[in-house]
Amino acid sequence: MDSSYKDLPLHSAVRWLSCGKALERFVGCFDAIKAFLAEKGQDYPELEDEKWVVKLMFLTDITGHLNKLNLKLQGAGQTVLDMFDTWKAFVGKLAIFSDDVATSTFRYFSHLRELSPQHSISTAEICKYISKLESEFTTRFGEFQKYGRMFSFLIKPDSFDGHELDLSLIDWLDTQDLIMQLIELKSSTLWLTKFAELRKQLETTAGRDHGTCIFTCWISLPEKFSCLRKIALALLTVFGSTYLCEQIFSHRKSVLSPSQSFDK
């Protein structure tokens, strides 16, 4: 039927990120699918239900945004600070999304924008969905909210006075000399310059290399800053996402593939 696509991508609960791709493809073939079903004599009243179609278009748009978020969270070498900044930015975008829908502008919801001239869109209901999504992000990432300020210690240790650090996250470390070492660090022109250079370096370095840059900087500190260094290295070991774990599973799946041959 001269469609841009020839089929739909496989979607399953395990590969849940494919949901956004499947919806995008489904919407792209929407008219062709309805014509095909009519030709086969199969009736799906949802396809003609205005409210159902509006929800479909919204779901397609919002899962597209969620897919972009997940892609930003993927990749080796990212630190928990990178993850926190990405999460914080997306939560901020949710508020903009809500205003965008409430005013029926649909700048960030392309499918709803295309649909709005022909259909009546209940913006109040969609705003409720976005509000629930924002609440869900706040609940699921509660630890990010609790420790988020602390993550910036990795690149701006001179902005802390010691009392601002919530050390319950790393209570297994000996941090007795923390405040004294912070005072010495703030009084050192050399090391203040070192961290200023680190921040400038991160501006021009790809996200996957941020961890290496930060690690190299902290390792170079002398022994008199050993307490600060231990705290920074502990923060660098925090898993920002499950990406590395999932990557291991993918490698294992390839190794156990029937196409692999093993010597007996």
mmCIF file of C-alpha atoms in Angstrom:
data_model
loop_
_atom_site.group_PDB
_atom_site.id
_atom_site.type_symbol
_atom_site.label_atom_id
_atom_site.label_comp_id
_atom_site.label_asym_id
_atom_site.label_seq_id
_atom_site.Cartn_x
_atom_site.Cartn_y
_atom_site.Cartn_z
ATOM 1 C CA MET A 1 0.000 0.000 0.000
ATOM 2 C CA ASP A 2 3.010 2.289 -0.625
ATOM 3 C CA SER A 3 3.679 2.439 3.125
ATOM 4 C CA SER A 4 7.017 3.701 4.414
ATOM 5 C CA TYR A 5 7.374 0.483 6.439
ATOM 6 C CA LYS A 6 7.059 -3.171 5.482
ATOM 7 C CA ASP A 7 6.476 -4.644 8.957
ATOM 8 C CA LEU A 8 6.288 -3.885 12.697
ATOM 9 C CA PRO A 9 9.208 -4.412 15.123
ATOM 10 C CA LEU A 10 8.878 -7.173 17.704
ATOM 11 C CA HIS A 11 7.842 -5.960 21.145
ATOM 12 C CA SER A 12 7.925 -7.966 24.359
ATOM 13 C CA ALA A 13 7.943 -7.221 28.084
ATOM 14 C CA VAL A 14 11.621 -8.205 28.311
ATOM 15 C CA ARG A 15 12.602 -5.822 25.521
ATOM 16 C CA TRP A 16 10.343 -3.062 26.828
ATOM 17 C CA LEU A 17 12.280 -0.238 25.182
ATOM 18 C CA SER A 18 10.988 -1.551 21.854
ATOM 19 C CA CYS A 19 7.506 -0.383 22.915
ATOM 20 C CA GLY A 20 8.225 3.165 21.752
ATOM 21 C CA LYS A 21 9.567 1.954 18.411
ATOM 22 C CA ALA A 22 6.587 -0.355 17.875
ATOM 23 C CA LEU A 23 4.124 2.446 18.648
ATOM 24 C CA GLU A 24 5.935 4.861 16.329
ATOM 25 C CA ARG A 25 5.810 2.340 13.509
ATOM 26 C CA PHE A 26 2.163 1.458 14.244
ATOM 27 C CA VAL A 27 1.115 5.109 14.103
ATOM 28 C CA GLY A 28 3.121 5.584 10.915
ATOM 29 C CA CYS A 29 1.098 2.759 9.314
ATOM 30 C CA PHE A 30 -2.183 3.680 11.016
ATOM 31 C CA ASP A 31 -4.271 4.413 7.918
ATOM 32 C CA ALA A 32 -2.793 1.455 6.040
ATOM 33 C CA ILE A 33 -3.552 -0.859 8.978
ATOM 34 C CA LYS A 34 -7.173 0.294 9.125
ATOM 35 C CA ALA A 35 -7.566 -0.208 5.373
ATOM 36 C CA PHE A 36 -5.965 -3.658 5.570
ATOM 37 C CA LEU A 37 -8.247 -4.772 8.434
ATOM 38 C CA ALA A 38 -11.317 -3.471 6.596
ATOM 39 C CA GLU A 39 -10.248 -5.425 3.506
ATOM 40 C CA LYS A 40 -9.977 -8.581 5.637
ATOM 41 C CA GLY A 41 -13.330 -7.935 7.273
ATOM 42 C CA GLN A 42 -11.848 -7.584 10.750
ATOM 43 C CA ASP A 43 -13.452 -5.014 13.035
ATOM 44 C CA TYR A 44 -11.510 -3.193 15.748
ATOM 45 C CA PRO A 45 -13.762 -0.392 17.038
ATOM 46 C CA GLU A 46 -10.868 1.139 19.034
ATOM 47 C CA LEU A 47 -9.344 2.383 15.782
ATOM 48 C CA GLU A 48 -12.390 4.601 15.241
ATOM 49 C CA ASP A 49 -12.742 5.615 18.899
ATOM 50 C CA GLU A 50 -11.630 9.249 19.170
ATOM 51 C CA LYS A 51 -10.578 9.024 22.835
ATOM 52 C CA TRP A 52 -8.618 5.811 22.209
ATOM 53 C CA VAL A 53 -6.787 7.338 19.254
ATOM 54 C CA VAL A 54 -5.871 10.434 21.296
ATOM 55 C CA LYS A 55 -4.407 8.225 24.025
ATOM 56 C CA LEU A 56 -2.519 6.230 21.403
ATOM 57 C CA MET A 57 -0.928 9.373 19.980
ATOM 58 C CA PHE A 58 -0.003 10.662 23.432
ATOM 59 C CA LEU A 59 1.489 7.291 24.395
ATOM 60 C CA THR A 60 3.533 7.283 21.197
ATOM 61 C CA ASP A 61 4.887 10.762 21.901
ATOM 62 C CA ILE A 62 5.690 10.191 25.576
ATOM 63 C CA THR A 63 7.359 6.799 25.031
ATOM 64 C CA GLY A 64 9.462 8.499 22.372
ATOM 65 C CA HIS A 65 10.696 10.954 25.028
ATOM 66 C CA LEU A 66 11.306 8.069 27.451
ATOM 67 C CA ASN A 67 13.311 6.193 24.829
ATOM 68 C CA LYS A 68 15.531 9.239 24.295
ATOM 69 C CA LEU A 69 16.064 9.435 28.046
ATOM 70 C CA ASN A 70 17.089 5.789 28.234
ATOM 71 C CA LEU A 71 19.539 6.178 25.365
ATOM 72 C CA LYS A 72 21.196 9.055 27.256
ATOM 73 C CA LEU A 73 21.534 6.841 30.328
ATOM 74 C CA GLN A 74 23.267 4.089 28.379
ATOM 75 C CA GLY A 75 26.962 3.771 27.704
ATOM 76 C CA ALA A 76 30.043 2.797 29.678
ATOM 77 C CA GLY A 77 32.159 5.439 31.399
ATOM 78 C CA GLN A 78 29.317 7.614 32.658
ATOM 79 C CA THR A 79 29.378 8.551 36.318
ATOM 80 C CA VAL A 80 26.498 8.745 38.754
ATOM 81 C CA LEU A 81 26.767 12.540 38.383
ATOM 82 C CA ASP A 82 26.042 12.235 34.644
ATOM 83 C CA MET A 83 23.040 10.034 35.416
ATOM 84 C CA PHE A 84 21.750 12.429 38.064
ATOM 85 C CA ASP A 85 22.003 15.432 35.735
ATOM 86 C CA THR A 86 20.167 13.528 32.976
ATOM 87 C CA TRP A 87 17.390 12.471 35.352
ATOM 88 C CA LYS A 88 17.045 15.983 36.810
ATOM 89 C CA ALA A 89 16.791 17.486 33.334
ATOM 90 C CA PHE A 90 14.048 15.041 32.303
ATOM 91 C CA VAL A 91 11.980 15.713 35.452
ATOM 92 C CA GLY A 92 12.261 19.423 34.621
ATOM 93 C CA LYS A 93 11.078 18.695 31.076
ATOM 94 C CA LEU A 94 7.972 16.916 32.416
ATOM 95 C CA ALA A 95 6.750 20.227 33.865
ATOM 96 C CA ILE A 96 7.251 21.858 30.457
ATOM 97 C CA PHE A 97 5.423 18.958 28.786
ATOM 98 C CA SER A 98 2.463 19.504 31.127
ATOM 99 C CA ASP A 99 2.276 23.222 30.284
ATOM 100 C CA ASP A 100 2.638 22.409 26.592
ATOM 101 C CA VAL A 101 -0.380 20.089 26.721
ATOM 102 C CA ALA A 102 -2.443 22.346 29.004
ATOM 103 C CA THR A 103 -2.151 25.200 26.504
ATOM 104 C CA SER A 104 -2.843 22.842 23.548
ATOM 105 C CA THR A 105 0.405 23.983 21.916
ATOM 106 C CA PHE A 106 1.752 20.422 21.500
ATOM 107 C CA ARG A 107 5.204 21.651 20.568
ATOM 108 C CA TYR A 108 6.732 18.527 22.127
ATOM 109 C CA PHE A 109 3.965 16.112 21.097
ATOM 110 C CA SER A 110 4.091 15.929 17.326
ATOM 111 C CA HIS A 111 1.447 13.207 16.921
ATOM 112 C CA LEU A 112 -1.024 15.066 19.123
ATOM 113 C CA ARG A 113 -0.308 18.246 17.170
ATOM 114 C CA GLU A 114 -1.132 16.525 13.879
ATOM 115 C CA LEU A 115 -4.280 15.048 15.402
ATOM 116 C CA SER A 116 -5.597 18.196 17.123
ATOM 117 C CA PRO A 117 -7.200 19.891 14.058
ATOM 118 C CA GLN A 118 -9.493 16.890 13.457
ATOM 119 C CA HIS A 119 -10.077 15.615 17.022
ATOM 120 C CA SER A 120 -11.115 17.040 20.368
ATOM 121 C CA ILE A 121 -8.274 16.394 22.819
ATOM 122 C CA SER A 122 -8.917 16.188 26.561
ATOM 123 C CA THR A 123 -5.832 18.026 27.786
ATOM 124 C CA ALA A 124 -6.860 17.724 31.454
ATOM 125 C CA GLU A 125 -6.722 13.932 31.293
ATOM 126 C CA ILE A 126 -3.325 13.928 29.556
ATOM 127 C CA CYS A 127 -1.955 16.380 32.140
ATOM 128 C CA LYS A 128 -2.997 13.904 34.841
ATOM 129 C CA TYR A 129 -0.973 11.185 33.103
ATOM 130 C CA ILE A 130 2.083 13.459 32.950
ATOM 131 C CA SER A 131 1.628 14.385 36.612
ATOM 132 C CA LYS A 132 1.533 10.698 37.554
ATOM 133 C CA LEU A 133 4.658 10.084 35.485
ATOM 134 C CA GLU A 134 6.456 12.924 37.268
ATOM 135 C CA SER A 135 5.381 11.507 40.633
ATOM 136 C CA GLU A 136 6.617 8.072 39.586
ATOM 137 C CA PHE A 137 10.021 9.444 38.623
ATOM 138 C CA THR A 138 10.285 11.247 41.963
ATOM 139 C CA THR A 139 9.396 8.072 43.881
ATOM 140 C CA ARG A 140 11.602 5.662 41.932
ATOM 141 C CA PHE A 141 14.593 8.004 42.010
ATOM 142 C CA GLY A 142 14.212 9.024 45.640
ATOM 143 C CA GLU A 143 17.877 8.282 46.343
ATOM 144 C CA PHE A 144 18.888 10.625 43.542
ATOM 145 C CA GLN A 145 16.984 13.403 45.291
ATOM 146 C CA LYS A 146 18.543 12.524 48.632
ATOM 147 C CA TYR A 147 22.161 12.288 47.475
ATOM 148 C CA GLY A 148 22.075 14.396 44.308
ATOM 149 C CA ARG A 149 23.835 17.383 45.851
ATOM 150 C CA MET A 150 26.597 15.094 47.079
ATOM 151 C CA PHE A 151 27.425 13.777 43.599
ATOM 152 C CA SER A 152 28.801 17.168 42.556
ATOM 153 C CA PHE A 153 31.578 16.618 45.108
ATOM 154 C CA LEU A 154 33.298 14.671 42.324
ATOM 155 C CA ILE A 155 34.045 17.824 40.341
ATOM 156 C CA LYS A 156 33.524 20.651 42.875
ATOM 157 C CA PRO A 157 34.892 19.493 46.244
ATOM 158 C CA ASP A 158 35.792 23.086 47.110
ATOM 159 C CA SER A 159 32.080 23.992 47.216
ATOM 160 C CA PHE A 160 31.522 21.780 50.288
ATOM 161 C CA ASP A 161 32.316 22.512 53.925
ATOM 162 C CA GLY A 162 31.994 18.927 55.131
ATOM 163 C CA HIS A 163 28.683 19.302 56.959
ATOM 164 C CA GLU A 164 26.773 19.331 53.642
ATOM 165 C CA LEU A 165 27.943 15.824 52.753
ATOM 166 C CA ASP A 166 25.492 13.053 53.650
ATOM 167 C CA LEU A 167 28.031 10.398 54.574
ATOM 168 C CA SER A 168 25.377 7.776 55.382
ATOM 169 C CA LEU A 169 25.839 6.585 51.802
ATOM 170 C CA ILE A 170 29.446 5.643 52.567
ATOM 171 C CA ASP A 171 29.338 5.093 56.333
ATOM 172 C CA TRP A 172 31.848 2.244 56.002
ATOM 173 C CA LEU A 173 34.630 4.748 55.227
ATOM 174 C CA ASP A 174 36.815 6.461 57.812
ATOM 175 C CA THR A 175 35.959 10.142 57.288
ATOM 176 C CA GLN A 176 37.319 11.517 60.531
ATOM 177 C CA ASP A 177 39.744 13.892 58.768
ATOM 178 C CA LEU A 178 37.214 15.105 56.186
ATOM 179 C CA ILE A 179 36.762 18.683 57.400
ATOM 180 C CA MET A 180 40.482 19.283 58.022
ATOM 181 C CA GLN A 181 41.394 17.989 54.558
ATOM 182 C CA LEU A 182 38.692 20.107 52.934
ATOM 183 C CA ILE A 183 40.134 23.214 54.583
ATOM 184 C CA GLU A 184 43.582 22.341 53.240
ATOM 185 C CA LEU A 185 42.201 21.694 49.764
ATOM 186 C CA LYS A 186 40.387 25.031 49.666
ATOM 187 C CA SER A 187 43.590 26.755 50.755
ATOM 188 C CA SER A 188 45.634 25.154 47.980
ATOM 189 C CA THR A 189 45.823 27.290 44.842
ATOM 190 C CA LEU A 190 47.361 24.336 42.995
ATOM 191 C CA TRP A 191 44.505 21.903 43.645
ATOM 192 C CA LEU A 192 41.753 24.468 43.245
ATOM 193 C CA THR A 193 43.230 25.147 39.803
ATOM 194 C CA LYS A 194 43.417 21.394 39.161
ATOM 195 C CA PHE A 195 39.663 20.955 39.694
ATOM 196 C CA ALA A 196 38.877 24.073 37.666
ATOM 197 C CA GLU A 197 40.847 22.504 34.811
ATOM 198 C CA LEU A 198 38.946 19.242 35.310
ATOM 199 C CA ARG A 199 35.585 21.002 34.883
ATOM 200 C CA LYS A 200 36.812 22.708 31.737
ATOM 201 C CA GLN A 201 38.076 19.372 30.400
ATOM 202 C CA LEU A 202 34.695 17.717 31.011
ATOM 203 C CA GLU A 203 32.987 20.380 28.887
ATOM 204 C CA THR A 204 34.835 19.158 25.793
ATOM 205 C CA THR A 205 34.971 15.436 26.644
ATOM 206 C CA ALA A 206 32.399 12.852 25.572
ATOM 207 C CA GLY A 207 30.170 11.536 28.379
ATOM 208 C CA ARG A 208 31.620 8.037 28.132
ATOM 209 C CA ASP A 209 35.042 9.440 29.134
ATOM 210 C CA HIS A 210 33.892 11.551 32.089
ATOM 211 C CA GLY A 211 34.591 8.785 34.576
ATOM 212 C CA THR A 212 38.178 8.393 33.351
ATOM 213 C CA CYS A 213 38.867 12.143 33.573
ATOM 214 C CA ILE A 214 37.462 12.433 37.090
ATOM 215 C CA PHE A 215 39.247 9.270 38.262
ATOM 216 C CA THR A 216 42.598 10.480 36.894
ATOM 217 C CA CYS A 217 42.240 13.824 38.654
ATOM 218 C CA TRP A 218 41.441 12.330 42.061
ATOM 219 C CA ILE A 219 44.155 9.669 41.850
ATOM 220 C CA SER A 220 46.719 12.431 41.337
ATOM 221 C CA LEU A 221 45.945 13.986 44.747
ATOM 222 C CA PRO A 222 48.697 13.547 47.357
ATOM 223 C CA GLU A 223 48.301 11.340 50.431
ATOM 224 C CA LYS A 224 47.387 14.281 52.653
ATOM 225 C CA PHE A 225 43.995 14.312 50.884
ATOM 226 C CA SER A 226 43.468 10.543 51.271
ATOM 227 C CA CYS A 227 40.084 10.908 53.005
ATOM 228 C CA LEU A 228 38.679 13.128 50.249
ATOM 229 C CA ARG A 229 40.078 10.773 47.620
ATOM 230 C CA LYS A 230 38.393 7.742 49.238
ATOM 231 C CA ILE A 231 35.032 9.521 49.253
ATOM 232 C CA ALA A 232 35.386 10.479 45.580
ATOM 233 C CA LEU A 233 36.395 6.964 44.528
ATOM 234 C CA ALA A 234 33.475 5.530 46.488
ATOM 235 C CA LEU A 235 31.084 7.846 44.630
ATOM 236 C CA LEU A 236 32.641 6.833 41.297
ATOM 237 C CA THR A 237 31.811 3.177 42.030
ATOM 238 C CA VAL A 238 28.088 3.912 42.485
ATOM 239 C CA PHE A 239 26.042 2.308 39.708
ATOM 240 C CA GLY A 240 24.251 5.099 37.901
ATOM 241 C CA SER A 241 22.218 2.591 35.877
ATOM 242 C CA THR A 242 21.926 -1.127 35.174
ATOM 243 C CA TYR A 243 23.479 -0.639 31.726
ATOM 244 C CA LEU A 244 26.713 -2.506 32.498
ATOM 245 C CA CYS A 245 24.794 -5.434 34.028
ATOM 246 C CA GLU A 246 22.525 -5.638 30.980
ATOM 247 C CA GLN A 247 25.568 -5.448 28.710
ATOM 248 C CA ILE A 248 27.057 -8.487 30.476
ATOM 249 C CA PHE A 249 23.819 -10.423 29.935
ATOM 250 C CA SER A 250 23.918 -9.514 26.234
ATOM 251 C CA HIS A 251 27.495 -10.795 25.950
ATOM 252 C CA ARG A 252 26.552 -14.007 27.754
ATOM 253 C CA LYS A 253 23.615 -14.479 25.416
ATOM 254 C CA SER A 254 25.959 -14.221 22.418
ATOM 255 C CA VAL A 255 28.390 -16.702 23.953
ATOM 256 C CA LEU A 256 25.611 -19.220 24.563
ATOM 257 C CA SER A 257 24.194 -18.785 21.065
ATOM 258 C CA PRO A 258 23.713 -22.006 19.025
ATOM 259 C CA SER A 259 25.935 -20.457 16.361
ATOM 260 C CA GLN A 260 28.910 -20.636 18.731
ATOM 261 C CA SER A 261 31.094 -23.726 18.516
ATOM 262 C CA PHE A 262 33.100 -25.056 21.417
ATOM 263 C CA ASP A 263 35.949 -27.519 21.486
ATOM 264 C CA LYS A 264 35.096 -30.689 23.319
#
